[in-house]
Amino acid sequence: NKMKKTLNLFIMIILVGALLSPHIAYAQQDITGFSIIGPKIKNLQGKDELMKSYNDLKRIRKNLGTISITSNSTGEELLQINKTLDFYIQELDNVNKNLNTHKANYKDSFDDMYTADMIKLILNSYLLSIRNQQVLMREMDENAINSKNIIYSEYAIPVYYYLTLGDQMIAYIDLYFEIL
């Protein structure tokens, strides 16, 4: 019984000490001298062209957020949404052509090739998200899936996965990628 009281007292001392201690040490990075931790790109020969493609993708992504496929979407609405998605595919294709031309023009520049490939990862992620939205709509139009459960269907998972992958890549570039 004395051992139990001692153990309870010990636990209480630890809890009270933890609550009253103003400076509990945590493992954390010192951010006072924060610097970019990602790659530094110093020798871009076609920086303006690459930044235009990158900003075009950001603009397209903002517009992708306005697409709304719901369980109540009619066949006519799905057709109109598909036309909108086809328009975004055309815009992505134009950005892709610009990136391919850029890579051909600056094939001897590692920095240009590397940056163009990073931007293409975003482009391909958004393209795959759109394609998966089209698959979802085709299945809805054919009543192959229960449209009442589209948010929870296996068809919606890749839509969000690829969209999020592109968004994560943009966040990575914005936060950690330094272009000098």
Tab-separated table of C-alpha atoms in Angstrom:
chain	number	residue	atom	x	y	z
A	1	ASN	CA	0.000	0.000	0.000
A	2	LYS	CA	2.921	2.333	0.783
A	3	MET	CA	4.436	1.511	-2.614
A	4	LYS	CA	1.168	2.476	-4.317
A	5	LYS	CA	1.091	5.834	-2.475
A	6	THR	CA	4.715	6.508	-3.431
A	7	LEU	CA	4.004	5.734	-7.086
A	8	ASN	CA	0.910	7.972	-7.087
A	9	LEU	CA	2.907	10.783	-5.454
A	10	PHE	CA	5.675	10.380	-8.032
A	11	ILE	CA	3.187	10.566	-10.916
A	12	MET	CA	1.512	13.619	-9.372
A	13	ILE	CA	4.878	15.385	-9.003
A	14	ILE	CA	5.695	14.718	-12.660
A	15	LEU	CA	2.281	15.990	-13.808
A	16	VAL	CA	2.388	19.117	-11.642
A	17	GLY	CA	5.992	19.761	-12.654
A	18	ALA	CA	5.122	19.449	-16.323
A	19	LEU	CA	2.202	21.842	-15.968
A	20	LEU	CA	4.172	24.435	-13.991
A	21	SER	CA	7.385	24.299	-15.956
A	22	PRO	CA	7.500	27.374	-18.206
A	23	HIS	CA	10.228	26.077	-20.500
A	24	ILE	CA	9.652	22.540	-21.591
A	25	ALA	CA	12.271	21.545	-24.111
A	26	TYR	CA	11.028	20.321	-27.459
A	27	ALA	CA	13.050	19.173	-30.402
A	28	GLN	CA	12.647	21.896	-32.948
A	29	GLN	CA	14.679	23.547	-35.625
A	30	ASP	CA	16.170	26.949	-34.884
A	31	ILE	CA	14.384	29.252	-37.316
A	32	THR	CA	16.230	32.441	-36.433
A	33	GLY	CA	18.529	32.117	-39.431
A	34	PHE	CA	15.982	30.505	-41.745
A	35	SER	CA	17.142	29.956	-45.274
A	36	ILE	CA	15.797	28.126	-48.280
A	37	ILE	CA	16.530	24.416	-47.878
A	38	GLY	CA	15.621	23.277	-51.364
A	39	PRO	CA	17.661	23.440	-54.545
A	40	LYS	CA	19.052	26.756	-55.695
A	41	ILE	CA	18.726	27.337	-59.406
A	42	LYS	CA	21.286	29.898	-60.500
A	43	ASN	CA	21.638	29.651	-64.254
A	44	LEU	CA	18.188	29.630	-65.824
A	45	GLN	CA	18.522	30.801	-69.393
A	46	GLY	CA	14.783	30.970	-70.047
A	47	LYS	CA	13.538	32.048	-66.629
A	48	ASP	CA	10.699	34.267	-67.904
A	49	GLU	CA	9.289	31.499	-70.103
A	50	LEU	CA	9.400	28.970	-67.274
A	51	MET	CA	7.799	31.366	-64.797
A	52	LYS	CA	5.038	32.097	-67.314
A	53	SER	CA	4.294	28.367	-67.640
A	54	TYR	CA	4.377	27.995	-63.855
A	55	ASN	CA	2.006	30.920	-63.342
A	56	ASP	CA	-0.293	29.591	-66.087
A	57	LEU	CA	-0.574	26.347	-64.121
A	58	LYS	CA	-1.425	28.271	-60.961
A	59	ARG	CA	-4.158	30.141	-62.847
A	60	ILE	CA	-5.559	26.920	-64.315
A	61	ARG	CA	-5.561	25.365	-60.844
A	62	LYS	CA	-7.588	28.246	-59.412
A	63	ASN	CA	-10.168	27.692	-62.127
A	64	LEU	CA	-10.258	23.932	-61.530
A	65	GLY	CA	-11.623	24.682	-58.081
A	66	THR	CA	-14.830	26.002	-59.652
A	67	ILE	CA	-15.793	22.658	-61.206
A	68	SER	CA	-18.574	20.992	-59.280
A	69	ILE	CA	-19.676	17.475	-60.090
A	70	THR	CA	-22.493	16.542	-57.752
A	71	SER	CA	-24.674	13.523	-57.238
A	72	ASN	CA	-27.539	15.543	-58.762
A	73	SER	CA	-25.685	16.523	-61.956
A	74	THR	CA	-27.872	15.818	-64.962
A	75	GLY	CA	-26.630	14.375	-68.235
A	76	GLU	CA	-26.734	17.861	-69.772
A	77	GLU	CA	-24.762	19.331	-66.869
A	78	LEU	CA	-22.192	16.531	-67.142
A	79	LEU	CA	-21.829	17.289	-70.858
A	80	GLN	CA	-21.212	20.987	-70.099
A	81	ILE	CA	-18.721	20.117	-67.340
A	82	ASN	CA	-16.918	17.814	-69.762
A	83	LYS	CA	-16.610	20.682	-72.269
A	84	THR	CA	-15.107	22.837	-69.525
A	85	LEU	CA	-12.676	20.058	-68.623
A	86	ASP	CA	-11.722	19.687	-72.297
A	87	PHE	CA	-10.973	23.425	-72.352
A	88	TYR	CA	-8.629	23.007	-69.360
A	89	ILE	CA	-6.982	20.050	-71.068
A	90	GLN	CA	-6.325	22.292	-74.081
A	91	GLU	CA	-4.810	24.947	-71.809
A	92	LEU	CA	-2.609	22.314	-70.150
A	93	ASP	CA	-1.618	21.037	-73.587
A	94	ASN	CA	-0.530	24.571	-74.570
A	95	VAL	CA	1.602	24.840	-71.418
A	96	ASN	CA	3.040	21.393	-72.172
A	97	LYS	CA	3.952	22.470	-75.721
A	98	ASN	CA	5.657	25.570	-74.333
A	99	LEU	CA	7.632	23.454	-71.872
A	100	ASN	CA	8.638	20.987	-74.592
A	101	THR	CA	9.794	23.864	-76.806
A	102	HIS	CA	11.678	25.316	-73.857
A	103	LYS	CA	13.405	22.001	-73.191
A	104	ALA	CA	14.377	21.717	-76.863
A	105	ASN	CA	15.743	25.267	-76.921
A	106	TYR	CA	17.689	24.925	-73.672
A	107	LYS	CA	18.619	21.242	-73.804
A	108	ASP	CA	22.183	22.058	-72.760
A	109	SER	CA	21.074	23.878	-69.609
A	110	PHE	CA	20.668	21.516	-66.671
A	111	ASP	CA	18.844	24.176	-64.634
A	112	ASP	CA	16.295	24.796	-67.391
A	113	MET	CA	15.690	21.080	-67.951
A	114	TYR	CA	15.347	20.410	-64.214
A	115	THR	CA	12.938	23.296	-63.625
A	116	ALA	CA	10.852	22.418	-66.691
A	117	ASP	CA	10.548	18.836	-65.433
A	118	MET	CA	9.394	20.072	-62.014
A	119	ILE	CA	6.725	22.204	-63.680
A	120	LYS	CA	5.712	19.266	-65.899
A	121	LEU	CA	5.071	17.179	-62.772
A	122	ILE	CA	2.474	19.740	-61.713
A	123	LEU	CA	1.004	19.834	-65.214
A	124	ASN	CA	0.705	16.043	-65.404
A	125	SER	CA	-0.853	15.865	-61.937
A	126	TYR	CA	-3.583	18.315	-62.905
A	127	LEU	CA	-4.110	16.579	-66.226
A	128	LEU	CA	-4.586	13.226	-64.495
A	129	SER	CA	-7.005	14.778	-62.031
A	130	ILE	CA	-9.087	16.138	-64.912
A	131	ARG	CA	-8.984	12.806	-66.744
A	132	ASN	CA	-10.193	11.056	-63.593
A	133	GLN	CA	-13.043	13.557	-63.327
A	134	GLN	CA	-14.009	12.611	-66.872
A	135	VAL	CA	-13.950	8.926	-65.951
A	136	LEU	CA	-16.202	9.663	-62.976
A	137	MET	CA	-18.640	11.593	-65.156
A	138	ARG	CA	-18.779	8.826	-67.761
A	139	GLU	CA	-19.565	6.309	-65.066
A	140	MET	CA	-22.268	8.604	-63.652
A	141	ASP	CA	-23.751	9.169	-67.093
A	142	GLU	CA	-23.928	5.423	-67.690
A	143	ASN	CA	-25.310	4.859	-64.171
A	144	ALA	CA	-22.442	2.469	-63.582
A	145	ILE	CA	-21.929	3.856	-60.086
A	146	ASN	CA	-24.355	4.998	-57.475
A	147	SER	CA	-24.175	8.727	-58.081
A	148	LYS	CA	-25.426	9.428	-54.572
A	149	ASN	CA	-22.104	8.180	-53.239
A	150	ILE	CA	-19.674	9.821	-55.661
A	151	ILE	CA	-17.699	11.568	-52.921
A	152	TYR	CA	-16.978	8.201	-51.312
A	153	SER	CA	-16.468	6.255	-54.525
A	154	GLU	CA	-13.186	4.848	-55.729
A	155	TYR	CA	-13.585	7.131	-58.748
A	156	ALA	CA	-13.185	10.296	-56.650
A	157	ILE	CA	-10.012	9.155	-54.879
A	158	PRO	CA	-7.643	9.654	-57.858
A	159	VAL	CA	-9.316	12.998	-58.694
A	160	TYR	CA	-8.293	14.376	-55.308
A	161	TYR	CA	-5.003	12.504	-55.156
A	162	TYR	CA	-3.627	14.014	-58.363
A	163	LEU	CA	-5.041	17.447	-57.614
A	164	THR	CA	-3.377	17.376	-54.195
A	165	LEU	CA	-0.123	16.090	-55.687
A	166	GLY	CA	0.036	19.101	-58.013
A	167	ASP	CA	-0.861	21.448	-55.153
A	168	GLN	CA	1.875	19.948	-52.977
A	169	MET	CA	4.413	20.446	-55.744
A	170	ILE	CA	3.406	24.100	-56.106
A	171	ALA	CA	3.719	24.545	-52.341
A	172	TYR	CA	7.152	22.898	-52.434
A	173	ILE	CA	8.359	25.185	-55.214
A	174	ASP	CA	6.916	28.280	-53.548
A	175	LEU	CA	8.446	27.472	-50.152
A	176	TYR	CA	11.722	25.693	-50.836
A	177	PHE	CA	12.792	26.288	-54.409
A	178	GLU	CA	15.063	29.266	-54.882
A	179	ILE	CA	15.540	30.708	-58.339
A	180	LEU	CA	18.355	33.248	-58.422
